[in-house]
PDB file of C-alpha atoms in Angstrom:
ATOM      1  CA  GLU A   1     151.542  19.525  18.516  1.00  0.00           C
ATOM      2  CA  ARG A   2     154.143  20.761  20.879  1.00  0.00           C
ATOM      3  CA  GLY A   3     154.695  18.726  24.027  1.00  0.00           C
ATOM      4  CA  LYS A   4     153.015  15.589  22.736  1.00  0.00           C
ATOM      5  CA  GLY A   5     156.176  13.571  22.036  1.00  0.00           C
ATOM      6  CA  THR A   6     157.947  12.714  18.818  1.00  0.00           C
ATOM      7  CA  PHE A   7     155.981  12.252  15.623  1.00  0.00           C
ATOM      8  CA  VAL A   8     157.342  10.265  12.678  1.00  0.00           C
ATOM      9  CA  LYS A   9     155.810  10.997   9.308  1.00  0.00           C
ATOM     10  CA  GLN A  10     154.978   8.102   7.040  1.00  0.00           C
ATOM     11  CA  MET A  11     156.501  10.007   4.106  1.00  0.00           C
ATOM     12  CA  PRO A  12     159.235  12.386   5.314  1.00  0.00           C
ATOM     13  CA  GLY A  13     159.085  15.841   3.767  1.00  0.00           C
ATOM     14  CA  MET A  14     155.374  15.562   2.952  1.00  0.00           C
ATOM     15  CA  MET A  15     152.964  18.184   4.225  1.00  0.00           C
ATOM     16  CA  GLU A  16     149.361  17.281   5.002  1.00  0.00           C
ATOM     17  CA  ASP A  17     147.825  19.703   2.463  1.00  0.00           C
ATOM     18  CA  PRO A  18     150.571  21.294   0.341  1.00  0.00           C
ATOM     19  CA  LEU A  19     148.038  22.627  -2.190  1.00  0.00           C
ATOM     20  CA  GLY A  20     145.766  24.224   0.409  1.00  0.00           C
ATOM     21  CA  LEU A  21     142.774  22.207  -0.811  1.00  0.00           C
ATOM     22  CA  GLU A  22     141.042  22.348   2.568  1.00  0.00           C
ATOM     23  CA  PHE A  23     140.585  26.092   2.107  1.00  0.00           C
ATOM     24  CA  MET A  24     138.745  25.779  -1.203  1.00  0.00           C
ATOM     25  CA  LYS A  25     135.084  26.524  -0.566  1.00  0.00           C
ATOM     26  CA  ASP A  26     133.285  24.712  -3.408  1.00  0.00           C
ATOM     27  CA  LYS A  27     133.994  21.098  -2.465  1.00  0.00           C
ATOM     28  CA  ALA A  28     131.909  19.641  -5.294  1.00  0.00           C
ATOM     29  CA  ALA A  29     133.849  21.613  -7.908  1.00  0.00           C
ATOM     30  CA  LEU A  30     137.079  20.647  -6.135  1.00  0.00           C
ATOM     31  CA  ALA A  31     136.145  16.951  -6.332  1.00  0.00           C
ATOM     32  CA  ARG A  32     135.448  17.348 -10.060  1.00  0.00           C
ATOM     33  CA  ASP A  33     138.708  19.210 -10.678  1.00  0.00           C
ATOM     34  CA  LEU A  34     140.759  16.667  -8.729  1.00  0.00           C
ATOM     35  CA  LEU A  35     139.094  13.879 -10.688  1.00  0.00           C
ATOM     36  CA  GLN A  36     140.016  15.581 -13.965  1.00  0.00           C
ATOM     37  CA  ILE A  37     143.666  15.433 -12.875  1.00  0.00           C
ATOM     38  CA  ARG A  38     143.276  11.831 -11.752  1.00  0.00           C
ATOM     39  CA  LEU A  39     141.817  10.939 -15.170  1.00  0.00           C
ATOM     40  CA  GLN A  40     145.088  12.068 -16.740  1.00  0.00           C
ATOM     41  CA  LEU A  41     147.405  10.412 -14.225  1.00  0.00           C
ATOM     42  CA  GLU A  42     145.909   7.224 -12.826  1.00  0.00           C
ATOM     43  CA  PRO A  43     145.244   5.258 -16.048  1.00  0.00           C
ATOM     44  CA  TRP A  44     148.929   5.790 -16.914  1.00  0.00           C
ATOM     45  CA  CYS A  45     149.882   4.608 -13.403  1.00  0.00           C
ATOM     46  CA  ALA A  46     147.728   1.500 -13.740  1.00  0.00           C
ATOM     47  CA  SER A  47     149.369   0.705 -17.091  1.00  0.00           C
ATOM     48  CA  LEU A  48     152.836   1.085 -15.592  1.00  0.00           C
ATOM     49  CA  ALA A  49     151.810  -1.007 -12.588  1.00  0.00           C
ATOM     50  CA  ALA A  50     150.678  -3.791 -14.928  1.00  0.00           C
ATOM     51  CA  GLU A  51     154.021  -3.604 -16.679  1.00  0.00           C
ATOM     52  CA  ASN A  52     156.245  -3.314 -13.602  1.00  0.00           C
ATOM     53  CA  ALA A  53     154.558  -5.048 -10.661  1.00  0.00           C
ATOM     54  CA  THR A  54     156.388  -7.993  -9.134  1.00  0.00           C
ATOM     55  CA  GLN A  55     154.600 -11.069  -7.838  1.00  0.00           C
ATOM     56  CA  GLU A  56     155.066  -9.836  -4.255  1.00  0.00           C
ATOM     57  CA  GLN A  57     153.550  -6.475  -5.168  1.00  0.00           C
ATOM     58  CA  ILE A  58     150.613  -8.167  -6.872  1.00  0.00           C
ATOM     59  CA  ILE A  59     149.984 -10.121  -3.671  1.00  0.00           C
ATOM     60  CA  ARG A  60     149.962  -6.813  -1.740  1.00  0.00           C
ATOM     61  CA  LEU A  61     147.561  -5.364  -4.313  1.00  0.00           C
ATOM     62  CA  TRP A  62     145.120  -8.262  -3.887  1.00  0.00           C
ATOM     63  CA  GLU A  63     145.424  -7.997  -0.106  1.00  0.00           C
ATOM     64  CA  GLN A  64     144.551  -4.299  -0.258  1.00  0.00           C
ATOM     65  CA  TRP A  65     141.609  -4.986  -2.569  1.00  0.00           C
ATOM     66  CA  GLU A  66     140.356  -7.575  -0.053  1.00  0.00           C
ATOM     67  CA  VAL A  67     140.633  -5.049   2.788  1.00  0.00           C
ATOM     68  CA  LEU A  68     138.747  -2.464   0.707  1.00  0.00           C
ATOM     69  CA  ASN A  69     136.130  -5.015  -0.306  1.00  0.00           C
ATOM     70  CA  SER A  70     135.560  -5.967   3.338  1.00  0.00           C
ATOM     71  CA  THR A  71     134.698  -2.342   4.168  1.00  0.00           C
ATOM     72  CA  ALA A  72     132.164  -2.057   1.340  1.00  0.00           C
ATOM     73  CA  GLY A  73     128.702  -3.542   1.107  1.00  0.00           C
ATOM     74  CA  PRO A  74     125.103  -2.906   2.106  1.00  0.00           C
ATOM     75  CA  GLY A  75     124.473  -0.056   4.514  1.00  0.00           C
ATOM     76  CA  LEU A  76     127.773   1.660   3.771  1.00  0.00           C
ATOM     77  CA  PRO A  77     126.323   5.102   3.027  1.00  0.00           C
ATOM     78  CA  GLU A  78     124.436   5.213   6.339  1.00  0.00           C
ATOM     79  CA  ASP A  79     127.310   4.007   8.542  1.00  0.00           C
ATOM     80  CA  GLU A  80     129.719   6.920   9.085  1.00  0.00           C
ATOM     81  CA  GLU A  81     132.441   4.785  10.687  1.00  0.00           C
ATOM     82  CA  ARG A  82     132.399   2.245   7.851  1.00  0.00           C
ATOM     83  CA  MET A  83     132.297   5.085   5.328  1.00  0.00           C
ATOM     84  CA  ALA A  84     135.465   6.596   6.826  1.00  0.00           C
ATOM     85  CA  GLY A  85     137.181   3.181   6.717  1.00  0.00           C
ATOM     86  CA  TYR A  86     136.118   2.630   3.114  1.00  0.00           C
ATOM     87  CA  ILE A  87     137.454   6.033   2.045  1.00  0.00           C
ATOM     88  CA  GLU A  88     140.796   5.391   3.757  1.00  0.00           C
ATOM     89  CA  GLU A  89     141.194   1.948   2.183  1.00  0.00           C
ATOM     90  CA  ASP A  90     140.136   3.250  -1.240  1.00  0.00           C
ATOM     91  CA  MET A  91     142.853   5.903  -1.079  1.00  0.00           C
ATOM     92  CA  ARG A  92     145.362   3.234   0.009  1.00  0.00           C
ATOM     93  CA  LEU A  93     144.487   1.089  -3.007  1.00  0.00           C
ATOM     94  CA  HIS A  94     144.976   3.974  -5.428  1.00  0.00           C
ATOM     95  CA  THR A  95     148.232   5.001  -3.752  1.00  0.00           C
ATOM     96  CA  LEU A  96     149.489   1.406  -3.872  1.00  0.00           C
ATOM     97  CA  ILE A  97     148.788   1.277  -7.616  1.00  0.00           C
ATOM     98  CA  GLY A  98     150.835   4.458  -7.918  1.00  0.00           C
ATOM     99  CA  GLU A  99     153.654   2.797  -5.980  1.00  0.00           C
ATOM    100  CA  LEU A 100     153.487  -0.272  -8.231  1.00  0.00           C
ATOM    101  CA  SER A 101     153.913   1.994 -11.251  1.00  0.00           C
ATOM    102  CA  GLY A 102     157.597   2.263 -10.341  1.00  0.00           C
ATOM    103  CA  ASN A 103     157.523   6.046 -10.621  1.00  0.00           C
ATOM    104  CA  MET A 104     158.947   7.515  -7.405  1.00  0.00           C
ATOM    105  CA  VAL A 105     156.952  10.765  -7.592  1.00  0.00           C
ATOM    106  CA  VAL A 106     153.499   9.242  -8.062  1.00  0.00           C
ATOM    107  CA  PRO A 107     153.124   7.715  -4.543  1.00  0.00           C
ATOM    108  CA  ARG A 108     153.814  11.175  -3.109  1.00  0.00           C
ATOM    109  CA  LEU A 109     151.380  12.894  -5.468  1.00  0.00           C
ATOM    110  CA  LEU A 110     148.421  10.501  -5.360  1.00  0.00           C
ATOM    111  CA  PRO A 111     147.506  10.959  -1.682  1.00  0.00           C
ATOM    112  CA  ILE A 112     147.124  14.674  -2.387  1.00  0.00           C
ATOM    113  CA  ILE A 113     144.951  14.369  -5.467  1.00  0.00           C
ATOM    114  CA  CYS A 114     143.111  11.335  -4.100  1.00  0.00           C
ATOM    115  CA  SER A 115     141.767  13.528  -1.318  1.00  0.00           C
ATOM    116  CA  GLY A 116     138.891  13.951  -3.763  1.00  0.00           C
ATOM    117  CA  VAL A 117     137.953  10.312  -3.051  1.00  0.00           C
ATOM    118  CA  GLU A 118     136.357  11.386   0.210  1.00  0.00           C
ATOM    119  CA  LEU A 119     134.465  14.221  -1.449  1.00  0.00           C
ATOM    120  CA  HIS A 120     133.251  11.990  -4.272  1.00  0.00           C
ATOM    121  CA  THR A 121     132.248   9.119  -1.977  1.00  0.00           C
ATOM    122  CA  ARG A 122     130.238  11.428   0.234  1.00  0.00           C
ATOM    123  CA  MET A 123     128.557  13.009  -2.811  1.00  0.00           C
ATOM    124  CA  SER A 124     127.604   9.529  -4.064  1.00  0.00           C
ATOM    125  CA  LYS A 125     125.771   8.656  -0.834  1.00  0.00           C
ATOM    126  CA  GLY A 126     122.394   8.960  -2.515  1.00  0.00           C
ATOM    127  CA  ARG A 127     123.285   6.515  -5.276  1.00  0.00           C
ATOM    128  CA  ARG A 128     122.731   3.007  -3.941  1.00  0.00           C
ATOM    129  CA  ASP A 129     124.625   1.453  -6.846  1.00  0.00           C
ATOM    130  CA  ALA A 130     127.698   3.705  -6.560  1.00  0.00           C
ATOM    131  CA  ASN A 131     129.482   1.430  -4.079  1.00  0.00           C
ATOM    132  CA  THR A 132     128.810  -1.721  -6.139  1.00  0.00           C
ATOM    133  CA  ILE A 133     129.995  -0.052  -9.334  1.00  0.00           C
ATOM    134  CA  ALA A 134     133.159   1.205  -7.606  1.00  0.00           C
ATOM    135  CA  MET A 135     133.982  -2.251  -6.243  1.00  0.00           C
ATOM    136  CA  ASP A 136     133.386  -3.875  -9.641  1.00  0.00           C
ATOM    137  CA  THR A 137     135.633  -1.368 -11.402  1.00  0.00           C
ATOM    138  CA  HIS A 138     138.313  -1.623  -8.685  1.00  0.00           C
ATOM    139  CA  LEU A 139     138.278  -5.399  -9.153  1.00  0.00           C
ATOM    140  CA  GLU A 140     138.746  -5.038 -12.907  1.00  0.00           C
ATOM    141  CA  VAL A 141     141.747  -2.738 -12.387  1.00  0.00           C
ATOM    142  CA  VAL A 142     143.335  -5.186  -9.931  1.00  0.00           C
ATOM    143  CA  LYS A 143     142.738  -8.156 -12.260  1.00  0.00           C
ATOM    144  CA  CYS A 144     144.334  -6.360 -15.218  1.00  0.00           C
ATOM    145  CA  ILE A 145     147.376  -5.279 -13.213  1.00  0.00           C
ATOM    146  CA  SER A 146     147.729  -8.803 -11.790  1.00  0.00           C
ATOM    147  CA  THR A 147     147.792 -10.349 -15.241  1.00  0.00           C
ATOM    148  CA  HIS A 148     150.147  -7.667 -16.613  1.00  0.00           C
ATOM    149  CA  GLN A 149     147.617  -6.415 -19.157  1.00  0.00           C
ATOM    150  CA  LYS A 150     149.056  -2.938 -19.559  1.00  0.00           C
ATOM    151  CA  GLU A 151     146.496  -1.416 -21.917  1.00  0.00           C
ATOM    152  CA  SER A 152     143.528  -3.067 -20.202  1.00  0.00           C
ATOM    153  CA  ALA A 153     144.715  -1.861 -16.788  1.00  0.00           C
ATOM    154  CA  GLY A 154     144.821   1.734 -18.024  1.00  0.00           C
ATOM    155  CA  ASN A 155     141.385   1.380 -19.625  1.00  0.00           C
ATOM    156  CA  ALA A 156     139.922  -0.200 -16.480  1.00  0.00           C
ATOM    157  CA  MET A 157     141.222   2.655 -14.337  1.00  0.00           C
ATOM    158  CA  TYR A 158     139.878   5.187 -16.810  1.00  0.00           C
ATOM    159  CA  ASN A 159     136.453   3.501 -16.685  1.00  0.00           C
ATOM    160  CA  HIS A 160     136.553   3.499 -12.871  1.00  0.00           C
ATOM    161  CA  LEU A 161     137.286   7.221 -12.776  1.00  0.00           C
ATOM    162  CA  ILE A 162     134.640   7.996 -15.421  1.00  0.00           C
ATOM    163  CA  GLN A 163     132.063   6.317 -13.165  1.00  0.00           C
ATOM    164  CA  ASN A 164     133.198   8.630 -10.383  1.00  0.00           C
ATOM    165  CA  MET A 165     132.934  11.643 -12.689  1.00  0.00           C
ATOM    166  CA  GLU A 166     129.375  10.693 -13.619  1.00  0.00           C
ATOM    167  CA  SER A 167     128.438  10.601  -9.920  1.00  0.00           C
ATOM    168  CA  ILE A 168     129.948  14.033  -9.378  1.00  0.00           C
ATOM    169  CA  GLU A 169     128.201  15.476 -12.425  1.00  0.00           C
ATOM    170  CA  GLN A 170     124.855  14.059 -11.182  1.00  0.00           C
ATOM    171  CA  TYR A 171     125.467  15.649  -7.789  1.00  0.00           C
ATOM    172  CA  LEU A 172     126.364  19.010  -9.335  1.00  0.00           C
ATOM    173  CA  ALA A 173     123.278  18.906 -11.567  1.00  0.00           C
ATOM    174  CA  LYS A 174     121.073  18.539  -8.463  1.00  0.00           C
ATOM    175  CA  LYS A 175     122.744  21.464  -6.677  1.00  0.00           C
TER     176      LYS A 175
END
């Protein structure tokens, strides 16, 4: 954006879409494929976060969960502005868990593969219970990390992502 001033990136060296995901035509299949990668990575991240998170980081995690929770609730699927806020805060929660893992690569990788959050959330619009299930499973992940339950944190994240996968599979079956 030439002539618009100086822009400072939140993460220097990071490109918006280094994998070219925006050019992939089948968004439903893309959401499924991204979720398959997330299923391999994020439970491990949650386990590491439970092992490594400091008390200050756990406070930040709870604060982010509260922000996410405040964007959720009845009417979410119909309210485009709230939906956009929910998606953004959901991605922030997942990225924060990656940061808490202590692995320096994960916080740079998760925003890329979590771009599927938007696709999944929009595909789940027809499922009234999808938002409630997501909030319940997010809460379980946060609780397990907060209490340093390494194995339970990984399992809770896995269960959260499996719920997402089920929504995607239901959407694809209707297509």
